């Protein structure tokens, strides 16, 4: 009886995907978030806070792709996407608490606009991905940091475009100097499963077990 209850509960949870965080696109700026093979470049982090412990399995964001010195916008190209969650360390990203890396081609993209970044031609895409493994993000209003990075060398450079609706704080790390620069929220939507509080799970299980006991007595 207990095994059946847990199986049904897990199936019901995995079948749903709630929007856990929604920071809609606002075309104000883009911040580079790409790390090359020799560990140079920039990492852009967005500070987030969720109300419940959550498991993220779907991510949507907006990225612009440009190439230094190019006269036309390049085709997006890199080796991997890296998604990471980090703890807060006095207002900057601290230790990484969870991470998922996937091939660059795993994310679907839809062209939504063309323009320029830093005076260079750029195309802007809505990107979506379903992760092969969930990312755990702590809740209860604990500030944490979330990053989307393109990894690898190539003709294009990824820039994470701005959004709104969060706490208004994002930071870009310059890997060459180790210094941070502050910016506004990034465009980001996280979807997945908000963890059910433990007391509610225990109450559900006890109720089902009690009903089963009554059934056996009557039988």
PDB file of C-alpha atoms in Angstrom:
ATOM      1  CA  UNK A   1       0.000   0.000   0.000  1.00  0.00           C
ATOM      2  CA  UNK A   2       2.767   2.492   0.876  1.00  0.00           C
ATOM      3  CA  UNK A   3       4.618   1.759  -2.376  1.00  0.00           C
ATOM      4  CA  UNK A   4       1.484   2.434  -4.439  1.00  0.00           C
ATOM      5  CA  UNK A   5       0.837   5.727  -2.628  1.00  0.00           C
ATOM      6  CA  UNK A   6       4.363   7.033  -3.252  1.00  0.00           C
ATOM      7  CA  UNK A   7       4.352   5.912  -6.874  1.00  0.00           C
ATOM      8  CA  UNK A   8       1.107   7.741  -7.593  1.00  0.00           C
ATOM      9  CA  UNK A   9       2.346  10.860  -5.802  1.00  0.00           C
ATOM     10  CA  UNK A  10       5.594  10.979  -7.772  1.00  0.00           C
ATOM     11  CA  UNK A  11       3.836  10.398 -11.072  1.00  0.00           C
ATOM     12  CA  UNK A  12       1.450  13.247 -10.349  1.00  0.00           C
ATOM     13  CA  UNK A  13       4.329  15.554  -9.433  1.00  0.00           C
ATOM     14  CA  UNK A  14       6.429  14.753 -12.505  1.00  0.00           C
ATOM     15  CA  UNK A  15       3.483  15.286 -14.835  1.00  0.00           C
ATOM     16  CA  UNK A  16       3.084  18.958 -13.829  1.00  0.00           C
ATOM     17  CA  UNK A  17       5.402  21.899 -14.423  1.00  0.00           C
ATOM     18  CA  UNK A  18       4.741  25.114 -12.528  1.00  0.00           C
ATOM     19  CA  UNK A  19       6.229  28.489 -13.395  1.00  0.00           C
ATOM     20  CA  UNK A  20       8.534  29.115 -10.455  1.00  0.00           C
ATOM     21  CA  UNK A  21      10.056  32.429 -11.587  1.00  0.00           C
ATOM     22  CA  UNK A  22       9.026  34.813 -14.367  1.00  0.00           C
ATOM     23  CA  UNK A  23      11.123  37.822 -15.364  1.00  0.00           C
ATOM     24  CA  UNK A  24       9.763  39.084 -18.724  1.00  0.00           C
ATOM     25  CA  UNK A  25      12.002  40.502 -21.418  1.00  0.00           C
ATOM     26  CA  UNK A  26      12.834  44.226 -21.332  1.00  0.00           C
ATOM     27  CA  UNK A  27      15.123  45.367 -24.156  1.00  0.00           C
ATOM     28  CA  UNK A  28      17.493  47.660 -22.249  1.00  0.00           C
ATOM     29  CA  UNK A  29      20.886  45.971 -22.339  1.00  0.00           C
ATOM     30  CA  UNK A  30      22.697  42.701 -22.820  1.00  0.00           C
ATOM     31  CA  UNK A  31      25.532  41.324 -20.724  1.00  0.00           C
ATOM     32  CA  UNK A  32      28.050  38.846 -22.073  1.00  0.00           C
ATOM     33  CA  UNK A  33      27.988  35.452 -20.356  1.00  0.00           C
ATOM     34  CA  UNK A  34      30.430  33.272 -22.274  1.00  0.00           C
ATOM     35  CA  UNK A  35      33.555  31.461 -21.113  1.00  0.00           C
ATOM     36  CA  UNK A  36      36.197  30.400 -23.642  1.00  0.00           C
ATOM     37  CA  UNK A  37      38.327  27.266 -23.612  1.00  0.00           C
ATOM     38  CA  UNK A  38      41.180  29.127 -21.913  1.00  0.00           C
ATOM     39  CA  UNK A  39      38.837  30.247 -19.102  1.00  0.00           C
ATOM     40  CA  UNK A  40      38.509  33.886 -20.132  1.00  0.00           C
ATOM     41  CA  UNK A  41      35.375  35.908 -20.689  1.00  0.00           C
ATOM     42  CA  UNK A  42      32.446  36.956 -18.521  1.00  0.00           C
ATOM     43  CA  UNK A  43      29.838  35.262 -16.334  1.00  0.00           C
ATOM     44  CA  UNK A  44      26.516  36.997 -15.730  1.00  0.00           C
ATOM     45  CA  UNK A  45      24.545  36.056 -12.611  1.00  0.00           C
ATOM     46  CA  UNK A  46      20.956  36.992 -11.713  1.00  0.00           C
ATOM     47  CA  UNK A  47      19.946  37.096  -8.049  1.00  0.00           C
ATOM     48  CA  UNK A  48      16.692  35.205  -7.455  1.00  0.00           C
ATOM     49  CA  UNK A  49      14.472  34.290  -4.521  1.00  0.00           C
ATOM     50  CA  UNK A  50      11.836  31.538  -4.535  1.00  0.00           C
ATOM     51  CA  UNK A  51       9.144  31.016  -1.911  1.00  0.00           C
ATOM     52  CA  UNK A  52       9.507  27.210  -1.869  1.00  0.00           C
ATOM     53  CA  UNK A  53      12.248  24.663  -2.410  1.00  0.00           C
ATOM     54  CA  UNK A  54      11.962  23.815  -6.096  1.00  0.00           C
ATOM     55  CA  UNK A  55      13.277  21.512  -8.788  1.00  0.00           C
ATOM     56  CA  UNK A  56      13.813  23.331 -12.099  1.00  0.00           C
ATOM     57  CA  UNK A  57      13.496  21.286 -15.284  1.00  0.00           C
ATOM     58  CA  UNK A  58      12.616  23.923 -17.908  1.00  0.00           C
ATOM     59  CA  UNK A  59      14.329  27.249 -18.617  1.00  0.00           C
ATOM     60  CA  UNK A  60      13.461  30.071 -21.025  1.00  0.00           C
ATOM     61  CA  UNK A  61      15.538  33.191 -21.631  1.00  0.00           C
ATOM     62  CA  UNK A  62      16.454  35.749 -24.301  1.00  0.00           C
ATOM     63  CA  UNK A  63      19.947  35.979 -25.717  1.00  0.00           C
ATOM     64  CA  UNK A  64      21.665  38.149 -28.269  1.00  0.00           C
ATOM     65  CA  UNK A  65      24.575  36.886 -30.363  1.00  0.00           C
ATOM     66  CA  UNK A  66      27.241  39.160 -31.858  1.00  0.00           C
ATOM     67  CA  UNK A  67      30.778  38.837 -33.194  1.00  0.00           C
ATOM     68  CA  UNK A  68      33.604  41.303 -32.648  1.00  0.00           C
ATOM     69  CA  UNK A  69      34.416  43.201 -35.826  1.00  0.00           C
ATOM     70  CA  UNK A  70      31.709  41.464 -37.886  1.00  0.00           C
ATOM     71  CA  UNK A  71      29.533  43.406 -40.318  1.00  0.00           C
ATOM     72  CA  UNK A  72      26.611  40.981 -39.954  1.00  0.00           C
ATOM     73  CA  UNK A  73      25.087  39.102 -37.048  1.00  0.00           C
ATOM     74  CA  UNK A  74      26.635  35.624 -36.669  1.00  0.00           C
ATOM     75  CA  UNK A  75      24.933  32.258 -36.411  1.00  0.00           C
ATOM     76  CA  UNK A  76      24.819  31.274 -32.706  1.00  0.00           C
ATOM     77  CA  UNK A  77      27.563  28.795 -31.945  1.00  0.00           C
ATOM     78  CA  UNK A  78      29.222  27.341 -28.832  1.00  0.00           C
ATOM     79  CA  UNK A  79      29.970  23.934 -27.353  1.00  0.00           C
ATOM     80  CA  UNK A  80      27.746  23.814 -24.269  1.00  0.00           C
ATOM     81  CA  UNK A  81      25.178  25.636 -22.177  1.00  0.00           C
ATOM     82  CA  UNK A  82      25.954  25.725 -18.461  1.00  0.00           C
ATOM     83  CA  UNK A  83      23.242  26.444 -15.870  1.00  0.00           C
ATOM     84  CA  UNK A  84      24.322  26.968 -12.266  1.00  0.00           C
ATOM     85  CA  UNK A  85      22.824  27.901  -8.908  1.00  0.00           C
ATOM     86  CA  UNK A  86      25.051  29.521  -6.268  1.00  0.00           C
ATOM     87  CA  UNK A  87      24.595  30.647  -2.690  1.00  0.00           C
ATOM     88  CA  UNK A  88      24.827  34.312  -1.729  1.00  0.00           C
ATOM     89  CA  UNK A  89      28.098  35.548  -0.270  1.00  0.00           C
ATOM     90  CA  UNK A  90      27.573  39.058   1.080  1.00  0.00           C
ATOM     91  CA  UNK A  91      25.860  40.309  -2.064  1.00  0.00           C
ATOM     92  CA  UNK A  92      27.824  38.399  -4.692  1.00  0.00           C
ATOM     93  CA  UNK A  93      27.665  34.783  -5.933  1.00  0.00           C
ATOM     94  CA  UNK A  94      29.247  32.314  -3.545  1.00  0.00           C
ATOM     95  CA  UNK A  95      29.670  28.542  -3.738  1.00  0.00           C
ATOM     96  CA  UNK A  96      27.917  26.710  -6.590  1.00  0.00           C
ATOM     97  CA  UNK A  97      25.203  24.469  -5.119  1.00  0.00           C
ATOM     98  CA  UNK A  98      23.900  22.808  -8.301  1.00  0.00           C
ATOM     99  CA  UNK A  99      24.835  22.677 -11.962  1.00  0.00           C
ATOM    100  CA  UNK A 100      23.715  21.187 -15.284  1.00  0.00           C
ATOM    101  CA  UNK A 101      25.710  21.278 -18.533  1.00  0.00           C
ATOM    102  CA  UNK A 102      24.172  20.312 -21.868  1.00  0.00           C
ATOM    103  CA  UNK A 103      25.214  20.455 -25.548  1.00  0.00           C
ATOM    104  CA  UNK A 104      24.632  23.871 -27.107  1.00  0.00           C
ATOM    105  CA  UNK A 105      22.235  22.387 -29.653  1.00  0.00           C
ATOM    106  CA  UNK A 106      19.943  21.148 -26.840  1.00  0.00           C
ATOM    107  CA  UNK A 107      18.297  24.567 -26.550  1.00  0.00           C
ATOM    108  CA  UNK A 108      15.714  25.502 -29.156  1.00  0.00           C
ATOM    109  CA  UNK A 109      15.769  29.083 -30.391  1.00  0.00           C
ATOM    110  CA  UNK A 110      13.331  31.417 -32.075  1.00  0.00           C
ATOM    111  CA  UNK A 111      14.491  34.647 -33.744  1.00  0.00           C
ATOM    112  CA  UNK A 112      12.536  37.558 -32.261  1.00  0.00           C
ATOM    113  CA  UNK A 113      14.503  40.663 -33.342  1.00  0.00           C
ATOM    114  CA  UNK A 114      17.620  42.015 -35.019  1.00  0.00           C
ATOM    115  CA  UNK A 115      19.618  44.996 -33.841  1.00  0.00           C
ATOM    116  CA  UNK A 116      22.973  45.797 -32.296  1.00  0.00           C
ATOM    117  CA  UNK A 117      24.951  45.121 -29.132  1.00  0.00           C
ATOM    118  CA  UNK A 118      27.784  47.528 -28.395  1.00  0.00           C
ATOM    119  CA  UNK A 119      27.499  48.846 -31.945  1.00  0.00           C
ATOM    120  CA  UNK A 120      27.869  45.375 -33.453  1.00  0.00           C
ATOM    121  CA  UNK A 121      25.097  43.643 -35.459  1.00  0.00           C
ATOM    122  CA  UNK A 122      23.229  41.104 -33.363  1.00  0.00           C
ATOM    123  CA  UNK A 123      20.283  38.758 -33.593  1.00  0.00           C
ATOM    124  CA  UNK A 124      18.083  38.178 -30.570  1.00  0.00           C
ATOM    125  CA  UNK A 125      16.509  34.815 -29.807  1.00  0.00           C
ATOM    126  CA  UNK A 126      14.073  33.329 -27.345  1.00  0.00           C
ATOM    127  CA  UNK A 127      15.765  30.171 -26.087  1.00  0.00           C
ATOM    128  CA  UNK A 128      14.058  27.233 -24.390  1.00  0.00           C
ATOM    129  CA  UNK A 129      15.371  24.025 -22.926  1.00  0.00           C
ATOM    130  CA  UNK A 130      14.088  21.003 -21.016  1.00  0.00           C
ATOM    131  CA  UNK A 131      16.896  19.848 -18.747  1.00  0.00           C
ATOM    132  CA  UNK A 132      17.969  16.184 -18.614  1.00  0.00           C
ATOM    133  CA  UNK A 133      18.378  16.594 -14.832  1.00  0.00           C
ATOM    134  CA  UNK A 134      16.700  18.993 -12.444  1.00  0.00           C
ATOM    135  CA  UNK A 135      18.370  21.968 -10.779  1.00  0.00           C
ATOM    136  CA  UNK A 136      17.571  22.390  -7.087  1.00  0.00           C
ATOM    137  CA  UNK A 137      16.835  25.946  -5.946  1.00  0.00           C
ATOM    138  CA  UNK A 138      16.258  26.592  -2.249  1.00  0.00           C
ATOM    139  CA  UNK A 139      13.136  28.500  -1.250  1.00  0.00           C
ATOM    140  CA  UNK A 140      11.852  30.394   1.807  1.00  0.00           C
ATOM    141  CA  UNK A 141      13.018  33.701   0.310  1.00  0.00           C
ATOM    142  CA  UNK A 142      16.693  32.776   0.513  1.00  0.00           C
ATOM    143  CA  UNK A 143      18.666  34.891  -2.001  1.00  0.00           C
ATOM    144  CA  UNK A 144      20.563  32.771  -4.503  1.00  0.00           C
ATOM    145  CA  UNK A 145      22.274  33.390  -7.827  1.00  0.00           C
ATOM    146  CA  UNK A 146      21.450  31.837 -11.200  1.00  0.00           C
ATOM    147  CA  UNK A 147      23.663  31.891 -14.277  1.00  0.00           C
ATOM    148  CA  UNK A 148      23.321  30.906 -17.925  1.00  0.00           C
ATOM    149  CA  UNK A 149      26.650  30.588 -19.707  1.00  0.00           C
ATOM    150  CA  UNK A 150      27.706  29.655 -23.222  1.00  0.00           C
ATOM    151  CA  UNK A 151      30.925  27.632 -23.127  1.00  0.00           C
ATOM    152  CA  UNK A 152      33.468  27.367 -25.921  1.00  0.00           C
ATOM    153  CA  UNK A 153      35.139  29.294 -28.700  1.00  0.00           C
ATOM    154  CA  UNK A 154      33.447  30.367 -31.878  1.00  0.00           C
ATOM    155  CA  UNK A 155      32.474  33.242 -34.113  1.00  0.00           C
ATOM    156  CA  UNK A 156      29.524  34.256 -31.919  1.00  0.00           C
ATOM    157  CA  UNK A 157      29.366  35.633 -28.379  1.00  0.00           C
ATOM    158  CA  UNK A 158      26.312  35.141 -26.163  1.00  0.00           C
ATOM    159  CA  UNK A 159      24.802  38.101 -24.334  1.00  0.00           C
ATOM    160  CA  UNK A 160      22.013  37.595 -21.788  1.00  0.00           C
ATOM    161  CA  UNK A 161      19.335  40.258 -22.345  1.00  0.00           C
ATOM    162  CA  UNK A 162      17.693  42.269 -19.568  1.00  0.00           C
ATOM    163  CA  UNK A 163      14.328  41.567 -17.977  1.00  0.00           C
ATOM    164  CA  UNK A 164      12.137  42.762 -15.118  1.00  0.00           C
ATOM    165  CA  UNK A 165      10.039  41.495 -12.246  1.00  0.00           C
ATOM    166  CA  UNK A 166      12.798  40.166  -9.988  1.00  0.00           C
ATOM    167  CA  UNK A 167      14.687  42.037  -7.283  1.00  0.00           C
ATOM    168  CA  UNK A 168      16.470  44.269  -9.820  1.00  0.00           C
ATOM    169  CA  UNK A 169      19.944  42.821  -9.218  1.00  0.00           C
ATOM    170  CA  UNK A 170      22.278  40.996 -11.599  1.00  0.00           C
ATOM    171  CA  UNK A 171      26.063  40.964 -11.584  1.00  0.00           C
ATOM    172  CA  UNK A 172      28.621  40.286 -14.289  1.00  0.00           C
ATOM    173  CA  UNK A 173      31.956  38.745 -13.341  1.00  0.00           C
ATOM    174  CA  UNK A 174      35.002  39.663 -15.433  1.00  0.00           C
ATOM    175  CA  UNK A 175      37.154  36.522 -15.275  1.00  0.00           C
ATOM    176  CA  UNK A 176      40.289  38.490 -16.177  1.00  0.00           C
ATOM    177  CA  UNK A 177      40.064  40.912 -13.255  1.00  0.00           C
ATOM    178  CA  UNK A 178      37.830  38.970 -10.860  1.00  0.00           C
ATOM    179  CA  UNK A 179      35.648  42.054 -10.398  1.00  0.00           C
ATOM    180  CA  UNK A 180      31.851  42.344 -10.501  1.00  0.00           C
ATOM    181  CA  UNK A 181      29.694  44.999 -12.167  1.00  0.00           C
ATOM    182  CA  UNK A 182      26.047  45.444 -11.169  1.00  0.00           C
ATOM    183  CA  UNK A 183      23.149  45.492 -13.617  1.00  0.00           C
ATOM    184  CA  UNK A 184      19.380  44.936 -13.625  1.00  0.00           C
ATOM    185  CA  UNK A 185      17.440  41.663 -13.831  1.00  0.00           C
ATOM    186  CA  UNK A 186      17.924  39.325 -16.788  1.00  0.00           C
ATOM    187  CA  UNK A 187      15.092  37.848 -18.869  1.00  0.00           C
ATOM    188  CA  UNK A 188      14.416  34.476 -17.285  1.00  0.00           C
ATOM    189  CA  UNK A 189      11.636  31.965 -16.723  1.00  0.00           C
ATOM    190  CA  UNK A 190      12.150  28.902 -14.539  1.00  0.00           C
ATOM    191  CA  UNK A 191       9.613  26.095 -14.532  1.00  0.00           C
ATOM    192  CA  UNK A 192       9.467  22.822 -12.638  1.00  0.00           C
ATOM    193  CA  UNK A 193       8.111  21.382  -9.426  1.00  0.00           C
ATOM    194  CA  UNK A 194       7.747  23.223  -6.133  1.00  0.00           C
ATOM    195  CA  UNK A 195       8.482  20.769  -3.334  1.00  0.00           C
ATOM    196  CA  UNK A 196       5.451  19.904  -1.181  1.00  0.00           C
ATOM    197  CA  UNK A 197       6.093  20.733   2.502  1.00  0.00           C
ATOM    198  CA  UNK A 198       6.893  17.602   4.519  1.00  0.00           C
ATOM    199  CA  UNK A 199       4.028  17.890   7.071  1.00  0.00           C
ATOM    200  CA  UNK A 200       1.513  17.828   4.211  1.00  0.00           C
ATOM    201  CA  UNK A 201       3.132  14.664   2.779  1.00  0.00           C
ATOM    202  CA  UNK A 202       3.023  12.960   6.150  1.00  0.00           C
ATOM    203  CA  UNK A 203      -0.638  13.907   6.627  1.00  0.00           C
ATOM    204  CA  UNK A 204      -1.524  12.493   3.201  1.00  0.00           C
ATOM    205  CA  UNK A 205       0.292   9.233   3.905  1.00  0.00           C
ATOM    206  CA  UNK A 206      -1.254   8.821   7.357  1.00  0.00           C
ATOM    207  CA  UNK A 207      -4.736   9.460   5.958  1.00  0.00           C
ATOM    208  CA  UNK A 208      -4.297   6.812   3.268  1.00  0.00           C
ATOM    209  CA  UNK A 209      -2.855   4.276   5.717  1.00  0.00           C
ATOM    210  CA  UNK A 210      -5.722   4.873   8.139  1.00  0.00           C
ATOM    211  CA  UNK A 211      -8.244   4.389   5.331  1.00  0.00           C
ATOM    212  CA  UNK A 212      -6.499   1.128   4.397  1.00  0.00           C
ATOM    213  CA  UNK A 213      -6.631  -0.077   7.986  1.00  0.00           C
ATOM    214  CA  UNK A 214     -10.365   0.594   8.162  1.00  0.00           C
ATOM    215  CA  UNK A 215     -10.835  -1.262   4.901  1.00  0.00           C
ATOM    216  CA  UNK A 216      -9.009  -4.327   6.243  1.00  0.00           C
ATOM    217  CA  UNK A 217     -11.063  -4.350   9.443  1.00  0.00           C
ATOM    218  CA  UNK A 218     -14.332  -4.291   7.524  1.00  0.00           C
ATOM    219  CA  UNK A 219     -13.119  -7.025   5.208  1.00  0.00           C
TER     220      UNK A 219
END
